[in-house]
Coordinates of C-alpha atoms and ligand atoms in Angstrom, one line a residue:
M1 CA 0.0 0.0 0.0
A2 CA 1.3 3.5 -0.9
E3 CA 2.3 5.7 1.9
P4 CA 0.1 8.7 2.5
L5 CA 1.3 12.0 1.1
K6 CA 3.2 14.2 3.5
K7 CA 1.4 17.4 4.5
V8 CA 3.4 20.5 3.5
K9 CA 2.7 24.2 4.1
I10 CA 2.9 26.8 1.3
E11 CA 5.4 28.7 3.5
D12 CA 7.7 25.6 3.5
L13 CA 7.5 25.3 -0.3
Q14 CA 8.4 29.0 -0.7
Y15 CA 11.8 28.2 0.7
L16 CA 12.4 26.1 -2.4
T17 CA 12.2 29.1 -4.7
R18 CA 14.6 31.8 -5.5
F19 CA 14.2 34.8 -7.7
V20 CA 16.4 36.6 -10.2
S21 CA 14.7 39.9 -10.5
D22 CA 14.4 42.1 -13.6
K23 CA 14.6 45.8 -13.2
E24 CA 11.2 46.4 -14.8
S25 CA 8.0 44.9 -13.6
H26 CA 6.4 42.2 -15.8
L27 CA 3.1 43.0 -14.0
I28 CA 1.3 46.2 -14.7
I29 CA -1.7 47.7 -13.0
K30 CA -3.6 49.1 -16.0
N31 CA -5.6 51.7 -14.1
H32 CA -5.0 52.6 -10.5
Q33 CA -8.4 54.2 -10.1
V34 CA -10.0 50.8 -10.9
C35 CA -8.1 49.3 -7.9
A36 CA -9.1 52.2 -5.7
D37 CA -12.8 51.5 -6.6
C38 CA -12.4 47.7 -6.2
E39 CA -14.1 46.8 -2.9
G40 CA -12.7 43.2 -2.6
K41 CA -9.0 43.9 -3.4
Y42 CA -9.1 40.2 -4.5
C43 CA -5.5 40.2 -5.7
T44 CA -4.3 40.7 -2.1
F45 CA -5.9 37.4 -1.3
F46 CA -5.4 35.1 -4.3
C47 CA -1.7 35.8 -5.0
P48 CA 0.4 33.1 -3.4
G49 CA 3.5 35.3 -3.6
E50 CA 1.8 38.2 -1.7
V51 CA 2.8 40.5 -4.6
Y52 CA -0.1 42.9 -4.3
K53 CA -0.3 45.2 -1.3
W54 CA -2.8 48.0 -0.8
E55 CA -1.2 50.8 1.1
G56 CA -2.8 54.1 1.7
D57 CA -4.6 54.8 -1.6
R58 CA -2.5 52.8 -4.0
M59 CA -1.8 49.2 -5.1
F60 CA 1.9 48.3 -4.8
V61 CA 3.2 45.5 -6.9
G62 CA 6.2 43.6 -5.5
F63 CA 6.8 41.8 -8.9
E64 CA 10.1 40.4 -7.7
G65 CA 8.3 37.8 -5.6
C66 CA 6.0 36.6 -8.4
H67 CA 5.7 32.8 -8.6
E68 CA 4.4 33.1 -12.2
C69 CA 1.4 31.0 -11.4
G70 CA -0.8 33.1 -13.8
S71 CA -3.7 33.5 -11.3
C72 CA -3.9 37.2 -11.8
R73 CA -4.7 36.7 -15.5
I74 CA -8.1 35.3 -14.3
G75 CA -8.4 36.4 -10.7
C76 CA -8.9 40.1 -11.2
P77 CA -12.6 40.6 -12.0
E78 CA -11.8 43.9 -13.7
D79 CA -9.1 42.5 -15.9
N80 CA -6.9 45.3 -14.5
I81 CA -3.6 43.5 -14.4
E82 CA -1.4 43.2 -17.5
W83 CA 0.5 40.0 -17.1
R84 CA 3.4 38.5 -19.0
Y85 CA 6.3 36.3 -18.2
P86 CA 9.5 37.9 -17.1
K87 CA 12.3 38.1 -19.7
G88 CA 14.1 34.8 -20.3
G89 CA 16.4 33.7 -17.5
L90 CA 14.7 36.1 -15.0
G91 CA 11.9 35.5 -12.5
V92 CA 11.3 32.6 -10.2
I93 CA 13.5 29.5 -10.2
F94 CA 12.1 26.4 -8.5
R95 CA 14.6 24.1 -6.9
L96 CA 13.9 20.4 -6.2
A97 CA 13.4 19.5 -2.5
Ligands
SF4_101 S1 -8.6 42.6 -7.9 FE1 -8.0 43.8 -9.7 S2 -9.1 45.7 -9.6 FE2 -9.2 44.7 -7.6 S3 -7.5 45.7 -6.5 FE3 -6.7 43.8 -7.4 S4 -5.9 44.4 -9.4 FE4 -7.2 46.1 -8.7
SF4_102 S1 1.2 35.3 -11.4 FE1 0.6 34.4 -9.4 S2 2.3 34.9 -8.1 FE2 2.5 36.2 -9.8 S3 1.5 38.1 -9.2 FE3 0.0 36.8 -10.3 S4 -1.1 35.7 -8.7 FE4 0.8 36.5 -7.8

């Protein structure tokens, strides 16, 4: 009989990543006013990299910590995030455990 899968926390998995940052963001907020009017600020919940932070009256995008999961392509109900992969060789690097 197969052994049960070991439970792991997302925080533990994040130690298996490292990032090679670009100088320019690959994630662009299209219209900051749309974020100001967004009641749910959903991106601050669904992003596993905690990239989006609402501070004061503005959305800050810590693109350097993006895991490139692509969730913000579909998660923002206003389609207010322009998403693309970082340039080749940059961005997240997943290491094997
Ligand atoms: S979910 Fe979309 S519109 Fe709402 S705060 Fe985030 S990026 Fe802005
Ligand atoms: S692609 Fe994933 S990790 Fe990167 S900003 Fe979007 S939701 Fe966050």
